[in-house]
Amino acid sequence: MQSLKILLLGAAIGLAAALPASASSSAWYNSEGGKVRLVTSGKPDDAGRIYGVLDIALKPGWKTYWRDPGDAGVPPQLDVSASTNIADATLSFPAPQRHDDGYGKWAGYNYPVSLPVTFTLAAPNQPAVIDADVFLGICESICIPVQTRLSVDPASDPDNADDAALVKASFTALPAAAKPDFGIKVLPGDHETLVVEASFPGDPQAADFFVAGERDYMFGTPSRAEKDGKLIFTVPILDRPSTTPTDGGLHYTLTSSAGAVEGLLPFP
């Protein structure tokens, strides 16, 4: 978004540290378009993982981004390097919607959303304190970058039923894993296009395809066409790395009137 570029370059971003709450969640950090906090399920599992959510309570009319924010947005980011006994934090994303703000089309959410987070302990049997530096963009007519540190001691209230229920519901709401009758098949494309065939239940008009530009890839908005009874999405490749990666893949989400699935695509 052009408005976000201007704001990022021309305005100072306030940095505030939220004090830990007496629960397995942080205090709320308030901004103009809403508020944000971290919530955890409290106790780690046997593999040394703590489950949580980045809870984003948007005000009516405000929006925030999916994992791919387009060419000028800010994806939600979580840096846990200041934490104690936390080795890693991985964000997951509910199925997004497509938005058009007049500057471009992008994927995100126009309602309060909880992004699941999986925290991995460095030493599974030792106490952990989460100090997470959060950076995300929330948008109305302009976009405001939100930057703060959220702190949680998951052991301070490890049996908090409300926090555990929110975390469980957020993970349950994630897209399911793609499968043969609900997923994507990559078709031959070229250096400048990614072409996929979508299989899904429900109304074809309700289906949409989102692919995340990662590892120096950047994608445009997919176009759609029906061919031999199949729905085909053609995605412009706006930028790509000089060398195609050989490990991993690109995250995608396919939505339909019957739900959503996600998976990894090979690098085009």
Short mmCIF file of C-alpha atoms in Angstrom, two decimals:
data_model
loop_
_atom_site.label_atom_id
_atom_site.label_comp_id
_atom_site.label_asym_id
_atom_site.label_seq_id
_atom_site.Cartn_x
_atom_site.Cartn_y
_atom_site.Cartn_z
CA MET A 1 0.00 0.00 0.00
CA GLN A 2 1.37 3.40 -0.97
CA SER A 3 -0.09 4.99 2.16
CA LEU A 4 1.82 2.52 4.33
CA LYS A 5 5.08 3.28 2.52
CA ILE A 6 4.61 6.99 3.20
CA LEU A 7 3.79 6.39 6.85
CA LEU A 8 6.74 4.08 7.39
CA LEU A 9 9.15 6.59 5.87
CA GLY A 10 7.66 9.77 7.27
CA ALA A 11 6.47 8.94 10.77
CA ALA A 12 8.13 7.68 13.91
CA ILE A 13 6.98 4.32 15.16
CA GLY A 14 6.25 4.22 18.87
CA LEU A 15 7.82 1.34 20.76
CA ALA A 16 6.20 0.34 24.02
CA ALA A 17 6.67 -2.63 26.30
CA ALA A 18 3.55 -4.20 27.70
CA LEU A 19 3.85 -5.41 31.28
CA PRO A 20 3.23 -9.11 31.95
CA ALA A 21 -0.29 -9.95 33.06
CA SER A 22 -1.05 -12.30 35.94
CA ALA A 23 -2.22 -14.99 33.52
CA SER A 24 -0.79 -17.08 30.72
CA SER A 25 -1.23 -14.03 28.46
CA SER A 26 0.37 -10.62 28.09
CA ALA A 27 -1.29 -7.29 28.72
CA TRP A 28 -3.03 -5.72 25.71
CA TYR A 29 -1.07 -3.18 23.68
CA ASN A 30 -3.44 -0.49 22.37
CA SER A 31 -3.10 1.30 19.04
CA GLU A 32 -5.37 3.55 17.01
CA GLY A 33 -6.97 0.72 15.02
CA GLY A 34 -7.20 -1.94 17.69
CA LYS A 35 -5.15 -3.81 20.24
CA VAL A 36 -2.85 -6.83 20.35
CA ARG A 37 -1.68 -9.34 22.96
CA LEU A 38 -0.03 -12.75 23.27
CA VAL A 39 -1.97 -15.63 24.80
CA THR A 40 -0.54 -19.06 25.65
CA SER A 41 -1.93 -22.39 26.76
CA GLY A 42 0.44 -22.27 29.74
CA LYS A 43 2.07 -25.68 30.01
CA PRO A 44 4.49 -27.04 27.39
CA ASP A 45 3.76 -30.41 25.80
CA ASP A 46 6.04 -33.44 26.05
CA ALA A 47 8.07 -32.26 23.03
CA GLY A 48 8.85 -28.90 24.66
CA ARG A 49 6.37 -26.76 22.73
CA ILE A 50 4.10 -24.05 24.10
CA TYR A 51 1.08 -23.15 21.99
CA GLY A 52 -0.30 -19.65 21.81
CA VAL A 53 -1.87 -16.97 19.66
CA LEU A 54 -1.08 -13.45 18.58
CA ASP A 55 -4.51 -12.02 19.38
CA ILE A 56 -5.39 -9.00 17.18
CA ALA A 57 -8.60 -7.20 18.20
CA LEU A 58 -9.30 -4.87 15.26
CA LYS A 59 -11.74 -1.99 15.53
CA PRO A 60 -14.62 -1.96 12.99
CA GLY A 61 -13.40 -0.91 9.55
CA TRP A 62 -9.75 -1.83 10.19
CA LYS A 63 -7.78 -4.65 8.54
CA THR A 64 -4.49 -6.49 8.93
CA TYR A 65 -2.35 -8.71 6.71
CA TRP A 66 -1.88 -12.40 5.90
CA ARG A 67 1.60 -13.94 5.70
CA ASP A 68 2.05 -12.27 2.26
CA PRO A 69 1.10 -8.58 2.48
CA GLY A 70 1.56 -7.66 -1.19
CA ASP A 71 4.26 -5.34 -2.49
CA ALA A 72 3.99 -2.64 0.19
CA GLY A 73 2.38 -4.14 3.30
CA VAL A 74 3.70 -5.40 6.61
CA PRO A 75 3.22 -9.08 7.44
CA PRO A 76 2.86 -9.98 11.13
CA GLN A 77 6.30 -10.62 12.59
CA LEU A 78 7.36 -12.11 15.92
CA ASP A 79 10.94 -11.93 17.22
CA VAL A 80 11.54 -13.98 20.39
CA SER A 81 15.32 -13.57 20.59
CA ALA A 82 15.01 -11.62 23.87
CA SER A 83 13.10 -14.48 25.52
CA THR A 84 14.34 -16.92 28.14
CA ASN A 85 14.52 -20.58 27.04
CA ILE A 86 12.59 -19.98 23.80
CA ALA A 87 14.45 -21.25 20.73
CA ASP A 88 11.88 -20.43 18.06
CA ALA A 89 8.35 -19.14 17.40
CA THR A 90 6.35 -20.09 14.30
CA LEU A 91 3.27 -18.16 13.23
CA SER A 92 0.38 -19.91 11.46
CA PHE A 93 -2.37 -18.16 9.52
CA PRO A 94 -6.13 -18.65 9.15
CA ALA A 95 -7.55 -18.50 5.63
CA PRO A 96 -7.39 -14.88 4.41
CA GLN A 97 -9.71 -12.73 2.32
CA ARG A 98 -8.72 -10.68 -0.74
CA HIS A 99 -8.90 -6.90 -0.36
CA ASP A 100 -8.60 -3.97 -2.77
CA ASP A 101 -7.73 -0.61 -1.17
CA GLY A 102 -7.45 1.33 -4.42
CA TYR A 103 -3.65 1.01 -4.49
CA GLY A 104 -3.51 -2.74 -4.96
CA LYS A 105 -5.00 -6.09 -4.03
CA TRP A 106 -3.72 -7.96 -1.02
CA ALA A 107 -4.62 -10.76 1.37
CA GLY A 108 -5.66 -10.24 4.97
CA TYR A 109 -8.42 -9.97 7.55
CA ASN A 110 -11.09 -7.31 8.18
CA TYR A 111 -12.21 -8.76 11.51
CA PRO A 112 -10.54 -9.60 14.85
CA VAL A 113 -8.18 -12.50 14.26
CA SER A 114 -6.01 -14.79 16.39
CA LEU A 115 -2.83 -16.03 14.68
CA PRO A 116 -1.65 -19.33 16.18
CA VAL A 117 1.95 -19.43 17.41
CA THR A 118 4.06 -22.46 18.27
CA PHE A 119 6.89 -21.66 20.71
CA THR A 120 9.73 -24.20 20.89
CA LEU A 121 11.66 -24.40 24.15
CA ALA A 122 15.45 -24.56 24.01
CA ALA A 123 15.49 -26.83 27.08
CA PRO A 124 12.12 -28.62 27.43
CA ASN A 125 12.32 -29.20 31.18
CA GLN A 126 13.35 -25.67 32.12
CA PRO A 127 11.19 -22.57 32.83
CA ALA A 128 10.53 -20.19 29.95
CA VAL A 129 9.57 -16.53 29.71
CA ILE A 130 8.41 -15.09 26.40
CA ASP A 131 9.56 -11.58 25.47
CA ALA A 132 8.31 -11.13 21.91
CA ASP A 133 8.95 -8.10 19.73
CA VAL A 134 5.84 -7.76 17.56
CA PHE A 135 5.58 -5.83 14.30
CA LEU A 136 2.46 -5.72 12.14
CA GLY A 137 0.41 -3.32 10.04
CA ILE A 138 -3.23 -2.44 10.61
CA CYS A 139 -5.12 -0.39 8.06
CA GLU A 140 -8.19 1.77 7.61
CA SER A 141 -7.85 4.55 5.01
CA ILE A 142 -4.15 4.57 5.90
CA CYS A 143 -1.96 1.88 7.44
CA ILE A 144 -0.38 2.19 10.85
CA PRO A 145 2.63 0.05 11.79
CA VAL A 146 2.27 -1.44 15.27
CA GLN A 147 5.49 -2.20 17.11
CA THR A 148 5.72 -3.37 20.70
CA ARG A 149 7.19 -5.98 23.05
CA LEU A 150 4.73 -8.42 24.61
CA SER A 151 5.84 -10.40 27.66
CA VAL A 152 4.36 -13.60 29.07
CA ASP A 153 5.37 -15.97 31.83
CA PRO A 154 3.38 -19.06 30.76
CA ALA A 155 3.86 -20.66 34.18
CA SER A 156 2.22 -17.76 36.05
CA ASP A 157 -1.27 -19.17 35.39
CA PRO A 158 -0.77 -22.48 33.59
CA ASP A 159 -4.35 -23.71 34.08
CA ASN A 160 -6.18 -20.65 32.76
CA ALA A 161 -9.20 -22.20 31.04
CA ASP A 162 -10.13 -19.12 28.97
CA ASP A 163 -6.62 -18.79 27.54
CA ALA A 164 -6.42 -22.51 26.76
CA ALA A 165 -9.81 -22.42 25.03
CA LEU A 166 -8.81 -19.47 22.83
CA VAL A 167 -5.58 -21.17 21.81
CA LYS A 168 -7.33 -24.46 21.02
CA ALA A 169 -10.06 -22.75 18.97
CA SER A 170 -7.49 -20.78 16.96
CA PHE A 171 -5.49 -23.88 16.01
CA THR A 172 -8.70 -25.77 15.19
CA ALA A 173 -9.74 -22.95 12.81
CA LEU A 174 -6.57 -23.22 10.68
CA PRO A 175 -6.92 -24.55 7.12
CA ALA A 176 -6.67 -28.33 6.90
CA ALA A 177 -3.86 -30.05 5.02
CA ALA A 178 -4.44 -30.22 1.28
CA LYS A 179 -5.56 -33.56 -0.18
CA PRO A 180 -6.18 -34.91 -3.70
CA ASP A 181 -9.82 -33.78 -3.92
CA PHE A 182 -9.20 -30.44 -2.19
CA GLY A 183 -5.92 -28.87 -3.18
CA ILE A 184 -3.70 -27.66 -6.01
CA LYS A 185 -1.99 -29.32 -8.95
CA VAL A 186 0.83 -27.35 -10.56
CA LEU A 187 0.54 -27.07 -14.35
CA PRO A 188 3.27 -26.13 -16.84
CA GLY A 189 3.94 -22.40 -16.75
CA ASP A 190 6.91 -20.24 -17.68
CA HIS A 191 9.49 -18.01 -16.04
CA GLU A 192 6.88 -15.29 -15.47
CA THR A 193 3.78 -17.26 -14.45
CA LEU A 194 2.70 -19.85 -11.91
CA VAL A 195 -0.25 -21.92 -13.17
CA VAL A 196 -2.26 -24.24 -10.92
CA GLU A 197 -5.39 -26.36 -11.25
CA ALA A 198 -7.68 -26.26 -8.21
CA SER A 199 -9.78 -29.13 -6.89
CA PHE A 200 -12.33 -28.27 -4.21
CA PRO A 201 -15.91 -28.81 -3.02
CA GLY A 202 -18.61 -26.20 -3.41
CA ASP A 203 -19.28 -23.24 -5.70
CA PRO A 204 -16.41 -22.37 -8.11
CA GLN A 205 -17.22 -18.67 -7.77
CA ALA A 206 -16.43 -18.84 -4.06
CA ALA A 207 -12.98 -20.41 -4.56
CA ASP A 208 -9.78 -18.37 -4.27
CA PHE A 209 -6.08 -19.14 -4.31
CA PHE A 210 -3.41 -17.40 -2.21
CA VAL A 211 0.31 -18.02 -2.58
CA ALA A 212 2.92 -16.42 -0.34
CA GLY A 213 5.87 -14.65 -1.90
CA GLU A 214 8.82 -15.92 0.12
CA ARG A 215 12.52 -16.54 -0.54
CA ASP A 216 12.65 -13.43 -2.80
CA TYR A 217 9.57 -14.38 -4.84
CA MET A 218 6.85 -11.79 -5.39
CA PHE A 219 3.48 -12.63 -6.94
CA GLY A 220 0.68 -10.60 -8.46
CA THR A 221 -3.06 -11.18 -8.11
CA PRO A 222 -4.18 -14.52 -9.64
CA SER A 223 -6.44 -14.54 -12.67
CA ARG A 224 -8.98 -17.36 -12.99
CA ALA A 225 -10.40 -19.33 -15.89
CA GLU A 226 -12.37 -22.54 -16.35
CA LYS A 227 -10.96 -25.17 -18.69
CA ASP A 228 -12.53 -28.59 -19.29
CA GLY A 229 -14.58 -28.18 -16.13
CA LYS A 230 -11.51 -27.32 -14.04
CA LEU A 231 -10.73 -24.02 -12.34
CA ILE A 232 -7.28 -22.68 -13.34
CA PHE A 233 -5.44 -19.92 -11.47
CA THR A 234 -2.63 -18.09 -13.29
CA VAL A 235 -0.39 -16.04 -11.01
CA PRO A 236 2.08 -13.44 -12.36
CA ILE A 237 5.61 -13.85 -10.99
CA LEU A 238 6.65 -10.23 -10.44
CA ASP A 239 10.07 -11.02 -8.98
CA ARG A 240 12.11 -14.12 -8.30
CA PRO A 241 15.52 -15.08 -6.91
CA SER A 242 18.45 -15.34 -9.28
CA THR A 243 18.73 -19.04 -8.37
CA THR A 244 15.66 -21.23 -7.77
CA PRO A 245 15.74 -22.68 -4.21
CA THR A 246 15.98 -26.45 -3.98
CA ASP A 247 14.69 -26.89 -0.42
CA GLY A 248 11.19 -26.34 0.95
CA GLY A 249 8.46 -24.63 -1.04
CA LEU A 250 5.92 -21.81 -1.13
CA HIS A 251 3.01 -21.68 1.31
CA TYR A 252 -0.41 -21.57 -0.31
CA THR A 253 -4.01 -21.50 0.87
CA LEU A 254 -7.01 -22.55 -1.22
CA THR A 255 -10.39 -21.35 0.01
CA SER A 256 -13.87 -22.50 -0.97
CA SER A 257 -17.45 -22.28 0.24
CA ALA A 258 -16.78 -25.53 2.13
CA GLY A 259 -13.65 -24.39 3.98
CA ALA A 260 -9.95 -24.01 3.28
CA VAL A 261 -6.79 -26.09 2.90
CA GLU A 262 -3.11 -25.22 2.81
CA GLY A 263 0.12 -26.75 1.63
CA LEU A 264 3.49 -26.18 -0.02
CA LEU A 265 4.09 -25.62 -3.73
CA PRO A 266 7.42 -26.38 -5.40
CA PHE A 267 9.36 -23.27 -6.33
CA PRO A 268 8.51 -22.26 -9.91
#
